[in-house]
mmCIF file of C-alpha atoms in Angstrom:
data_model
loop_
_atom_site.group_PDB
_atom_site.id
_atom_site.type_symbol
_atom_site.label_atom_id
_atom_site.label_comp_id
_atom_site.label_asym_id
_atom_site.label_seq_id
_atom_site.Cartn_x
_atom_site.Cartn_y
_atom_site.Cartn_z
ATOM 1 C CA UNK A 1 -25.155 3.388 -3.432
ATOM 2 C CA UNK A 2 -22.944 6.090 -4.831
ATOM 3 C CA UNK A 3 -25.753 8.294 -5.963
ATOM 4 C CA UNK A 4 -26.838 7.721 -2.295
ATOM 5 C CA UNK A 5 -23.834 8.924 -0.613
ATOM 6 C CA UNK A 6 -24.105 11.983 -2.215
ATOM 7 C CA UNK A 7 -27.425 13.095 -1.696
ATOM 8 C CA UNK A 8 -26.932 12.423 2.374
ATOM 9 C CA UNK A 9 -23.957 14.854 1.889
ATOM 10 C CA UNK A 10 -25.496 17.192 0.223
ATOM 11 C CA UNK A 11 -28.702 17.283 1.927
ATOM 12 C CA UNK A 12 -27.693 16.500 5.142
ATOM 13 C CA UNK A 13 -29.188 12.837 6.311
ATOM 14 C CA UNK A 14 -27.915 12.155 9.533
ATOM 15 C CA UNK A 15 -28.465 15.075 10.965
ATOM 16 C CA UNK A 16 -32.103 15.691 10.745
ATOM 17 C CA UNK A 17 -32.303 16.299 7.059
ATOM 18 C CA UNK A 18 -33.923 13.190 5.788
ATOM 19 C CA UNK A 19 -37.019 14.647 4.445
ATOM 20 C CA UNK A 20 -35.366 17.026 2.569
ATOM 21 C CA UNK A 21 -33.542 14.352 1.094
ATOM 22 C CA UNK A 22 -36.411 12.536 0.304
ATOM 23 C CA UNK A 23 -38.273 15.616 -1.544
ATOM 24 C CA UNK A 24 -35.707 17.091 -3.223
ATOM 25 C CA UNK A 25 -36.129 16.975 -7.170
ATOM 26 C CA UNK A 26 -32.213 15.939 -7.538
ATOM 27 C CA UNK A 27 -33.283 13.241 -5.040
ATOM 28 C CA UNK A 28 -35.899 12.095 -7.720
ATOM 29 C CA UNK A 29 -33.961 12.405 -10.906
ATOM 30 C CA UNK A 30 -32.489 9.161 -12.523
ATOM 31 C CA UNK A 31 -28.963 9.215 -12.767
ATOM 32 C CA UNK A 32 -26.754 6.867 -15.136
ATOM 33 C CA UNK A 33 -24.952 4.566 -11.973
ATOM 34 C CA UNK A 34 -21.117 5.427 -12.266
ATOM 35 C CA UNK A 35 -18.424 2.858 -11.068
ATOM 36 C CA UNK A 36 -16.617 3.911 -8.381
ATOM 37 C CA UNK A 37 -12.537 2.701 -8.152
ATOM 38 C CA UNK A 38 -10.145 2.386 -5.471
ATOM 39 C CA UNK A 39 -6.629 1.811 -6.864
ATOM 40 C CA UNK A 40 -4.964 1.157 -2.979
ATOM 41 C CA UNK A 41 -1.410 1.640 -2.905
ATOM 42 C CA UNK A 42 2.053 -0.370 -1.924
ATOM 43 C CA UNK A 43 4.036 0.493 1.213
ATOM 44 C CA UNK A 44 4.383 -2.371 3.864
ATOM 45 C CA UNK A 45 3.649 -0.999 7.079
ATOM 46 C CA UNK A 46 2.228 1.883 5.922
ATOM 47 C CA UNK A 47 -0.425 0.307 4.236
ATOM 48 C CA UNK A 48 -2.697 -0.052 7.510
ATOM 49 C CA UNK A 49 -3.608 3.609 6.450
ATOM 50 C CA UNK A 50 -5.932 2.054 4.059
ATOM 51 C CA UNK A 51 -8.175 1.356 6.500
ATOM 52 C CA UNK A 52 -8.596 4.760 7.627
ATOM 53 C CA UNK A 53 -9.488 5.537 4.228
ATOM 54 C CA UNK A 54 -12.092 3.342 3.932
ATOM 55 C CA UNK A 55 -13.425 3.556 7.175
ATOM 56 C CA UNK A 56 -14.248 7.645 6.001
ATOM 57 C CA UNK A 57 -15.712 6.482 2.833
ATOM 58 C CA UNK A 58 -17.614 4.559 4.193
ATOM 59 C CA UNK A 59 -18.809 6.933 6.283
ATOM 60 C CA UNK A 60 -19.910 8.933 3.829
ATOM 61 C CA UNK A 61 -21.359 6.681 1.642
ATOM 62 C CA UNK A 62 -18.769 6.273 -1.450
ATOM 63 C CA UNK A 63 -19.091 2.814 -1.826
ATOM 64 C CA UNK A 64 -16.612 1.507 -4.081
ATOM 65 C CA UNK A 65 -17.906 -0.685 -7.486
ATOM 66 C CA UNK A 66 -14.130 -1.601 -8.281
ATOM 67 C CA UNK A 67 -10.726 -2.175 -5.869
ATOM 68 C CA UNK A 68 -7.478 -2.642 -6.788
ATOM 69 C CA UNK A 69 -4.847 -3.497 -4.472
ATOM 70 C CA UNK A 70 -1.159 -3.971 -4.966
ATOM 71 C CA UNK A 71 0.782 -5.193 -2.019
ATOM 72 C CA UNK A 72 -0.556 -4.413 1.361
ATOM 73 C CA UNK A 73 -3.176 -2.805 -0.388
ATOM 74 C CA UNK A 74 -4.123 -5.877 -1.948
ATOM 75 C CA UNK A 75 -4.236 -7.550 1.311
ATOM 76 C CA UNK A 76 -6.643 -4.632 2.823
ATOM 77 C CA UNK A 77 -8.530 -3.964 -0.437
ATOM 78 C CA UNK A 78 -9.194 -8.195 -0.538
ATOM 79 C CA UNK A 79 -10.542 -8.219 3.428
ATOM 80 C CA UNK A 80 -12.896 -4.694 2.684
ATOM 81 C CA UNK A 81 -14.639 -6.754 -0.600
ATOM 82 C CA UNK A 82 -14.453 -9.822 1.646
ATOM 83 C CA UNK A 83 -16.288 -8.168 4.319
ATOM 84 C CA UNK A 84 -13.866 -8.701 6.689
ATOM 85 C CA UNK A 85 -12.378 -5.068 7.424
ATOM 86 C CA UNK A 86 -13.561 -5.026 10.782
ATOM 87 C CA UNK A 87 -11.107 -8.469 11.392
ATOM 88 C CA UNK A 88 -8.197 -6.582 9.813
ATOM 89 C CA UNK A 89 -8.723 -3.650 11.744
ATOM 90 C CA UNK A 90 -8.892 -5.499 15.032
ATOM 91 C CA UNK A 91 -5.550 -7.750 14.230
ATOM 92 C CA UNK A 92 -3.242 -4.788 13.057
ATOM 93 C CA UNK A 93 -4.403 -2.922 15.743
ATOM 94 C CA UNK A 94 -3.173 -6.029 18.332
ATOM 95 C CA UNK A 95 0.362 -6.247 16.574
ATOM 96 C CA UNK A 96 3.293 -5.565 18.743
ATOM 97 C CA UNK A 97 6.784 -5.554 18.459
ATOM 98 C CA UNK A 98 6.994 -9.511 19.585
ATOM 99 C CA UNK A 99 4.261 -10.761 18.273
ATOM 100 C CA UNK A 100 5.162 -8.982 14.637
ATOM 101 C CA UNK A 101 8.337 -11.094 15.373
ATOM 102 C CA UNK A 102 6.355 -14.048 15.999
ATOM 103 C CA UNK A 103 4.908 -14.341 12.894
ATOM 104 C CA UNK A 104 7.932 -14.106 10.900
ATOM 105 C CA UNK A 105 8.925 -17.734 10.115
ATOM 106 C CA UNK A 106 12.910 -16.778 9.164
ATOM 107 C CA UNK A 107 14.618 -19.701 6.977
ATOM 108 C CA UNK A 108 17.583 -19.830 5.284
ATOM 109 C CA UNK A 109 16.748 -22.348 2.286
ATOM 110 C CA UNK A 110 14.167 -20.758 0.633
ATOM 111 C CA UNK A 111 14.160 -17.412 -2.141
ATOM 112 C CA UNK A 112 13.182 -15.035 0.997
ATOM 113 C CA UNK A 113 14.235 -14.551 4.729
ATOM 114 C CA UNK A 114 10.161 -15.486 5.596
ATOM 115 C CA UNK A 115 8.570 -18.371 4.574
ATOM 116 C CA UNK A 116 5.094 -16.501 5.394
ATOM 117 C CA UNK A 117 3.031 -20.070 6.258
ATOM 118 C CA UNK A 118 2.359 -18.470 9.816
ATOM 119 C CA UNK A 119 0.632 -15.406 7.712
ATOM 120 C CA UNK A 120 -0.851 -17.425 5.592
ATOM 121 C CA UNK A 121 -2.533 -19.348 8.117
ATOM 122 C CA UNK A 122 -3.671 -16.050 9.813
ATOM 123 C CA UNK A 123 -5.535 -15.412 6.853
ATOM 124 C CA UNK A 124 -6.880 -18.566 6.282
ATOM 125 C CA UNK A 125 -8.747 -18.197 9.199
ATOM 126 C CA UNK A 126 -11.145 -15.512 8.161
ATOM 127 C CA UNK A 127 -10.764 -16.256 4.205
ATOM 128 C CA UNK A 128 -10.095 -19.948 3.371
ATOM 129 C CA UNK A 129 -12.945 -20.279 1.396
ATOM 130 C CA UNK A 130 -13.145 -16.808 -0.758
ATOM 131 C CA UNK A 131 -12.309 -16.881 -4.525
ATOM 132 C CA UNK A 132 -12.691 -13.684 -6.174
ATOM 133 C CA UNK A 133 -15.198 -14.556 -8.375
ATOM 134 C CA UNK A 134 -17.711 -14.613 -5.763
ATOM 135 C CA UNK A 135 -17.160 -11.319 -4.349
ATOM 136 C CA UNK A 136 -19.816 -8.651 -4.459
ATOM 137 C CA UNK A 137 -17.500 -6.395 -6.158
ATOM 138 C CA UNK A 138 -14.709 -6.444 -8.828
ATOM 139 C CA UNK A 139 -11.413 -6.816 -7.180
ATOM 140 C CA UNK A 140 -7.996 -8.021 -8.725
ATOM 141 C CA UNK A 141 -4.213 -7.961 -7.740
ATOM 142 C CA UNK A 142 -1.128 -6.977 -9.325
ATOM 143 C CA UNK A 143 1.928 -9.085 -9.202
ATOM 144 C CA UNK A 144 5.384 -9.402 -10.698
ATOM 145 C CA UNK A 145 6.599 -12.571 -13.060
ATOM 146 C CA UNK A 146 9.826 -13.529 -11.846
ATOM 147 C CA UNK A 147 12.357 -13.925 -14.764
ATOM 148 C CA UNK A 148 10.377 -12.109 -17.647
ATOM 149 C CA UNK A 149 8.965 -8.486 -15.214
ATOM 150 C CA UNK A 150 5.775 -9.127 -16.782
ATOM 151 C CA UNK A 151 2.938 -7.593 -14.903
ATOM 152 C CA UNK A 152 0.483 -9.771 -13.626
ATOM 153 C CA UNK A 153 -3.293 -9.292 -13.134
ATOM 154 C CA UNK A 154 -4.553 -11.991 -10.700
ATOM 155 C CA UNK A 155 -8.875 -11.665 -11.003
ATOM 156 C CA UNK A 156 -9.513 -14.845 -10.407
ATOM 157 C CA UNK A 157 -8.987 -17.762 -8.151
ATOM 158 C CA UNK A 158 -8.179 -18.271 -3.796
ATOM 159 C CA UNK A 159 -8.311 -14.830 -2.400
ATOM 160 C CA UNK A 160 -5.543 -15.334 0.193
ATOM 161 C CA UNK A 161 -3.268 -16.721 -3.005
ATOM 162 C CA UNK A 162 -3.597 -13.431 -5.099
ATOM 163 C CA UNK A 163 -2.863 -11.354 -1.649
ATOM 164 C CA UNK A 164 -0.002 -13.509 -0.986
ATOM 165 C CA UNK A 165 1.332 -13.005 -4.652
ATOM 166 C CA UNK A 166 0.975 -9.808 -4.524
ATOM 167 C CA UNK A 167 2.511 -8.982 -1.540
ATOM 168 C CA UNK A 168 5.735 -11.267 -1.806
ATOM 169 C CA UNK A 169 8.331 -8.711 -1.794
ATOM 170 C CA UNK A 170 11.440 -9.915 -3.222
ATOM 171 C CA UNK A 171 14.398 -11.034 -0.714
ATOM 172 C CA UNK A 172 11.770 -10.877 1.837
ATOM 173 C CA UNK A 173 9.245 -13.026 1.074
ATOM 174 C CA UNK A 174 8.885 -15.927 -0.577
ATOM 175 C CA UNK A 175 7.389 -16.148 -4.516
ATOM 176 C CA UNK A 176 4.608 -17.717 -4.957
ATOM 177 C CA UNK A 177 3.099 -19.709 -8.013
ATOM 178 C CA UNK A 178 0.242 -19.684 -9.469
ATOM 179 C CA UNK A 179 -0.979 -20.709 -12.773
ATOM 180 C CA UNK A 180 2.802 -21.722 -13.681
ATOM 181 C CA UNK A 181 4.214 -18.746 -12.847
ATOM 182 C CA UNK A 182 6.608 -17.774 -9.562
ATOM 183 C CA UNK A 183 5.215 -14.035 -8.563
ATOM 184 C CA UNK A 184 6.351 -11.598 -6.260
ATOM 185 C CA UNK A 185 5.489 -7.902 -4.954
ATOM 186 C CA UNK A 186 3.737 -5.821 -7.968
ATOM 187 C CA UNK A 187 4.585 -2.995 -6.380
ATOM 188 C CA UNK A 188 8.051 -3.920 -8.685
ATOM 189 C CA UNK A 189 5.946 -3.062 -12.132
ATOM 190 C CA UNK A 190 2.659 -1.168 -10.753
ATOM 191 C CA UNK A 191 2.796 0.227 -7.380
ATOM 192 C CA UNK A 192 -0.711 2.188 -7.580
ATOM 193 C CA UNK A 193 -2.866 0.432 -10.034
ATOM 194 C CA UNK A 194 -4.831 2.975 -11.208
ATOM 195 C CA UNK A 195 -5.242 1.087 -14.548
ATOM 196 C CA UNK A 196 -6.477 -2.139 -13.188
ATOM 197 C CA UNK A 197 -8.907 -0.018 -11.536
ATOM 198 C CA UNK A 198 -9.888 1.591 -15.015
ATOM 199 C CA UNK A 199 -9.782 -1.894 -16.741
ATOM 200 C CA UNK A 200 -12.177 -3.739 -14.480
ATOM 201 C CA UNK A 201 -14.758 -0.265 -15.575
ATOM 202 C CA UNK A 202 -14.396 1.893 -13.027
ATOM 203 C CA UNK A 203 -15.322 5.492 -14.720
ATOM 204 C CA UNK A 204 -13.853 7.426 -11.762
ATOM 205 C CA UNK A 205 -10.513 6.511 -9.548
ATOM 206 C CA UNK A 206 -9.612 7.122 -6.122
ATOM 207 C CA UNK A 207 -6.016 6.337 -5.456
ATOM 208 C CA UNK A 208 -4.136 6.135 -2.359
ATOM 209 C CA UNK A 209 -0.038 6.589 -2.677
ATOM 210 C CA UNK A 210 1.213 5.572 0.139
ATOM 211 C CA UNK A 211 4.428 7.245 -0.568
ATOM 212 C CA UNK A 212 3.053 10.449 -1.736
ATOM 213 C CA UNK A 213 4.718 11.927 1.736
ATOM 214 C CA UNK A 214 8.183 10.486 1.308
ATOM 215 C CA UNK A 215 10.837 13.101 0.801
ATOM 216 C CA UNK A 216 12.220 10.934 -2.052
ATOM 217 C CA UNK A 217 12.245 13.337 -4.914
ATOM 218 C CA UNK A 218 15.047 12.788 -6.655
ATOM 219 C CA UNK A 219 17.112 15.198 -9.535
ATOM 220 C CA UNK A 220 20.226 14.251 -11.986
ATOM 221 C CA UNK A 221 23.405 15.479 -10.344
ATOM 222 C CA UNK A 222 25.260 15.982 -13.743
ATOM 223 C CA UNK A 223 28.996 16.200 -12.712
ATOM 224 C CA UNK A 224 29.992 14.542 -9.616
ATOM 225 C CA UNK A 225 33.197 12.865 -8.771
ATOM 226 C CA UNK A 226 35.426 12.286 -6.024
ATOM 227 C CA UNK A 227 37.153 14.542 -3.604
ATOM 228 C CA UNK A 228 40.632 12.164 -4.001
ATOM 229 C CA UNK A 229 42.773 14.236 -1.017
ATOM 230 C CA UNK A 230 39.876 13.701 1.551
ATOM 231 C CA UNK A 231 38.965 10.137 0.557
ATOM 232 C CA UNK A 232 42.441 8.989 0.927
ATOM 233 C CA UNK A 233 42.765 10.297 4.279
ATOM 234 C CA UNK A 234 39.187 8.908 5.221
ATOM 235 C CA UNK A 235 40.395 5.898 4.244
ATOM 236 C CA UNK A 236 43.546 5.892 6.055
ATOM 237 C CA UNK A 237 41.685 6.562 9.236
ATOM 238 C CA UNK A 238 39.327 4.063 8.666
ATOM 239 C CA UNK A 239 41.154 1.160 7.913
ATOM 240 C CA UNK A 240 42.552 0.382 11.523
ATOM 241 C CA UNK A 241 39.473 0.585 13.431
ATOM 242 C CA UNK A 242 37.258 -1.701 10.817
ATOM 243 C CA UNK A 243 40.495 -4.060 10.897
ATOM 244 C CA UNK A 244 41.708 -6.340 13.740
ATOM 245 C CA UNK A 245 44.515 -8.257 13.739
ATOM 246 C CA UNK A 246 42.508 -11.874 12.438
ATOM 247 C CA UNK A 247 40.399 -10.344 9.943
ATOM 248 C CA UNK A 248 37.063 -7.474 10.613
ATOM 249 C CA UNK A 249 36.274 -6.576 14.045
ATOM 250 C CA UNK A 250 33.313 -8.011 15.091
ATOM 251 C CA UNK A 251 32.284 -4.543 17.297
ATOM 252 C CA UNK A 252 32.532 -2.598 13.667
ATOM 253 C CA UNK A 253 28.661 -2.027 13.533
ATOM 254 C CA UNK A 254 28.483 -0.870 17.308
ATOM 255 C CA UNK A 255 31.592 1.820 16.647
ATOM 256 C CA UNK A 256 30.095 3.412 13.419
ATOM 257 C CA UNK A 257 30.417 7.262 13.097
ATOM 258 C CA UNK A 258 28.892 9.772 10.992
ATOM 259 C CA UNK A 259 30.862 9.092 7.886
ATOM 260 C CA UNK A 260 30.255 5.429 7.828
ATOM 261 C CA UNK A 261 28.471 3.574 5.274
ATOM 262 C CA UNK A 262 24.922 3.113 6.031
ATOM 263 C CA UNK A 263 23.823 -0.122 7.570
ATOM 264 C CA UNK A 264 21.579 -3.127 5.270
ATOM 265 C CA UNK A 265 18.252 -2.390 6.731
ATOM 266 C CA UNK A 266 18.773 1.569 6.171
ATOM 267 C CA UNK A 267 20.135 0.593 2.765
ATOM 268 C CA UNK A 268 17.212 -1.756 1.795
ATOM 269 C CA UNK A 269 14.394 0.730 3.013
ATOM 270 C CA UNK A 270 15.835 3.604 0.558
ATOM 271 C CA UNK A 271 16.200 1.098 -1.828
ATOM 272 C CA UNK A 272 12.447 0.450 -1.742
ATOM 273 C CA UNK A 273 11.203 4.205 -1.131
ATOM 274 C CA UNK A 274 13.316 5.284 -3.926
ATOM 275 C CA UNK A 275 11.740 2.386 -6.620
ATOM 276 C CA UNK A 276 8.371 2.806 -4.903
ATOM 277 C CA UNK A 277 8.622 6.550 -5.543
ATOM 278 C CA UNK A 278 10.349 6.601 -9.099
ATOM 279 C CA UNK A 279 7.777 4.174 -10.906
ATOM 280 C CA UNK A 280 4.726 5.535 -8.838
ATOM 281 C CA UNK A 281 5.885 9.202 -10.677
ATOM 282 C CA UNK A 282 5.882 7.023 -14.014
ATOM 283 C CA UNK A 283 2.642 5.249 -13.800
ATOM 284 C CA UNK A 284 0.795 8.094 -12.845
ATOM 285 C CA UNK A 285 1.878 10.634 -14.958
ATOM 286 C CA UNK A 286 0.794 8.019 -17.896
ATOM 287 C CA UNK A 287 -2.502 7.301 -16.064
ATOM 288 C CA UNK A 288 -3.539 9.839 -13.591
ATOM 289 C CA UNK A 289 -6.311 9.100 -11.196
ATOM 290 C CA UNK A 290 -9.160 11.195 -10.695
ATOM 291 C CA UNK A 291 -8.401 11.913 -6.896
ATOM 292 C CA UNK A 292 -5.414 11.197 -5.140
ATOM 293 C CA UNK A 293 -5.476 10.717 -1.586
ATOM 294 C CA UNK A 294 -2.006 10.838 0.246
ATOM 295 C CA UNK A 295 -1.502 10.034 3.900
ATOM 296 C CA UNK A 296 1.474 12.039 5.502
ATOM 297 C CA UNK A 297 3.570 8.382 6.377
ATOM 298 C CA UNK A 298 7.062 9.922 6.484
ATOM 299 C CA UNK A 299 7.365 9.142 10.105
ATOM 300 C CA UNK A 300 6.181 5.755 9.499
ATOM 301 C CA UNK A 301 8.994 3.024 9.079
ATOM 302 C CA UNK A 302 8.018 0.407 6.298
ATOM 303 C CA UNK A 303 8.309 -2.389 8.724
ATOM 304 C CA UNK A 304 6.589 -0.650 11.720
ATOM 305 C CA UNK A 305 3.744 -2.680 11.583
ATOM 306 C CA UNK A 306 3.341 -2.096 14.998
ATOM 307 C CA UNK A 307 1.723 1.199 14.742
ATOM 308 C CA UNK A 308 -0.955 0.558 12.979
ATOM 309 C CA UNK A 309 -3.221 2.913 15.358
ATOM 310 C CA UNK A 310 -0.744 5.662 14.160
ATOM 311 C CA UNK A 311 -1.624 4.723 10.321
ATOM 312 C CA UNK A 312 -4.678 4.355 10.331
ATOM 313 C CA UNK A 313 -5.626 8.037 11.724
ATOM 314 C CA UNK A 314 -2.894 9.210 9.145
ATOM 315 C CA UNK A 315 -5.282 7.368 6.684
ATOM 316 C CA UNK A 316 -8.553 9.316 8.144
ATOM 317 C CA UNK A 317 -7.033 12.410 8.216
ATOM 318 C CA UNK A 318 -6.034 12.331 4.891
ATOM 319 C CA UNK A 319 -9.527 11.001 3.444
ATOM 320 C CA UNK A 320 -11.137 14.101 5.337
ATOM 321 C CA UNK A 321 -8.329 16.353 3.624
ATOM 322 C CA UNK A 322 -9.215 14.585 0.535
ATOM 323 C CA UNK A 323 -13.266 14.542 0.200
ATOM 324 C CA UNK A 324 -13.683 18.487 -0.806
ATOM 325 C CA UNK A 325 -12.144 17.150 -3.855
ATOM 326 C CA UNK A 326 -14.087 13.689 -4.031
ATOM 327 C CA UNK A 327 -17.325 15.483 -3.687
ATOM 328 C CA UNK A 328 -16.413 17.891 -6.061
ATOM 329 C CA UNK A 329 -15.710 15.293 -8.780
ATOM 330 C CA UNK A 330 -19.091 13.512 -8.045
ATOM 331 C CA UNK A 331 -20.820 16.382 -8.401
ATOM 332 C CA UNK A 332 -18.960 17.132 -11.890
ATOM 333 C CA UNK A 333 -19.674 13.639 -12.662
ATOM 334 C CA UNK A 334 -23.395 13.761 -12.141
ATOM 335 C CA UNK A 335 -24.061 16.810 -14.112
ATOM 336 C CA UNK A 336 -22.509 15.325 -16.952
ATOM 337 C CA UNK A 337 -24.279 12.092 -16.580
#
């Protein structure tokens, strides 16, 4: 199927040049098959641009052999091998604001804010009965082992467990266990699994960094301490308006100002970018992937899963950015196989 793809790019099938295709000599050569991988990337939200990465491979005929998914990739990369993209697809695209909110089952008991039952039950509507086994391709997972950080490869067993594993972001969502083990969010240990991808025999790797885009590039500030005339003034000033006369004032979040702390949800999101970004830089400079695709998700809040139209055409565009280099790589490839 790769080999395939190829040839109707290069020889034009699909726009009236099948029978060139069909009597060229490269057409007729035998070629040694080469595994195709698609290591798809963490990033909440921002994930839906998977789909518009897939949906332009698979356009063009680069049928993946291999998928690894970590997070919300796992989640997309489990419904393409499932065969159930086009379900995906049509649910992100019907997210709104309330019904995102609707399918956040809040609790205050648990290890996370969201239970995720309601989610789970989404998804066991279109994949109660998959185990990974029995997909037509290899797929696996990456999660996190709660207590010990190991990094765990889930290849076998319930589809919908190994998404929900691997997507179980901590303080968010809660762990799941499997196998004896409590497991959260891989992107904690392995964001863009470009090695599971090469494990499970993929010879080439596509990748897809979700946070390739985020202006998160952090340096070492070597000497840096504190300005003490200005900070005790700031403080001075501060102290009566966060301060009523029984304790905090309940309006202090509505009267903020420009030097004010930042608020939890501002803090937690540059929390995550700035992990997501620091150990992404680590695992691929130790394991670089053949072709990196990188959407341009800046705009894109990581719990905006509401504009999944908007992610998805950041995902095309940056395929068809992307597939000069792909098709250069193939064509490397086959000459040397």
């Amino acid at each position: 199927m790769l080999w395939d793809g190829i040839t109707r790019r290069a020889f034009g099938v699909g726009s009236g040049g099948r029978d060139s295709v069909i009597d060229s000599p490269i057409a007729r050569e035998p070629r040694r098959k080469l595994k195709i991988g698609l290591a798809l990337g963490a990033g909440a939200a921002r994930g839906w641009s998977h789909i518009g990465v897939m949906r332009v491979l698979e356009r063009e005929g680069i049928i993946p052999d291999v998928i690894a998914g970590c997070s919300i990739g796992a989640v997309v990369g489990g419904c393409y091998a499932a065969s159930r993209l086009d379900e995906l697809e049509a649910f992100a695209l019907s997210l709104t604001k309330r019904r995102v909110m609707g399918l956040l089952d809040f609790h205050i008991s648990g290890s996370g804010l969201i239970g995720g039952d309601r989610l789970k039950r989404l998804l066991e509507r279109d994949l109660s009965d998959m185990r990974v086994e029995a997909l037509p391709l290899r797929f696996a997972t990456v999660a996190t082992e709660l207590g010990t950080g190991h990094e765990i490869w889930l290849t076998r067993g319930a589809l919908i467990d190994m998404m929900r594993a691997s997507y179980a972001l901590p303080g968010v969502f809660d762990p799941v266990k499997l196998g004896g083990r409590w497991l959260m969010d891989g992107a904690l240990v392995n964001p863009i699994p470009v090695t599971v991808a090469r494990a499970l025999g993929a010879d080439l790797v596509i990748c897809v960094n979700l946070n390739g885009d985020i202006r998160i590039r952090g340096t070492v500030i070597q000497s840096h301490g504190p300005d003490e005339e200005t900070e005790i003034v700031e403080a001075a000033l501060e102290e009566p308006r966060r301060w009523g006369f029984f304790g905090p004032r309940r309006d202090a979040a509505a009267s903020r100002r420009p030097g004010d702390g930042p608020g939890i949800a501002n803090v937690m999101m540059d929390a995550f970018n700035i992990t997501q970004d620091r150990i992404s830089r680590s695992r691929l400079a130790g394991d670089p992937p053949d072709v990196m695709i990188c959407p341009k998700l800046s705009p894109v809040g990581l719990f905006e899963f509401h504009r999944a139209n908007d992610c998805i055409e950041l995902g095309r565009e940056a395929t068809e950015r992307a597939l000069p280099d792909i098709y250069e790589l193939l064509e490397a490839a086959r000459k040397v196989g």
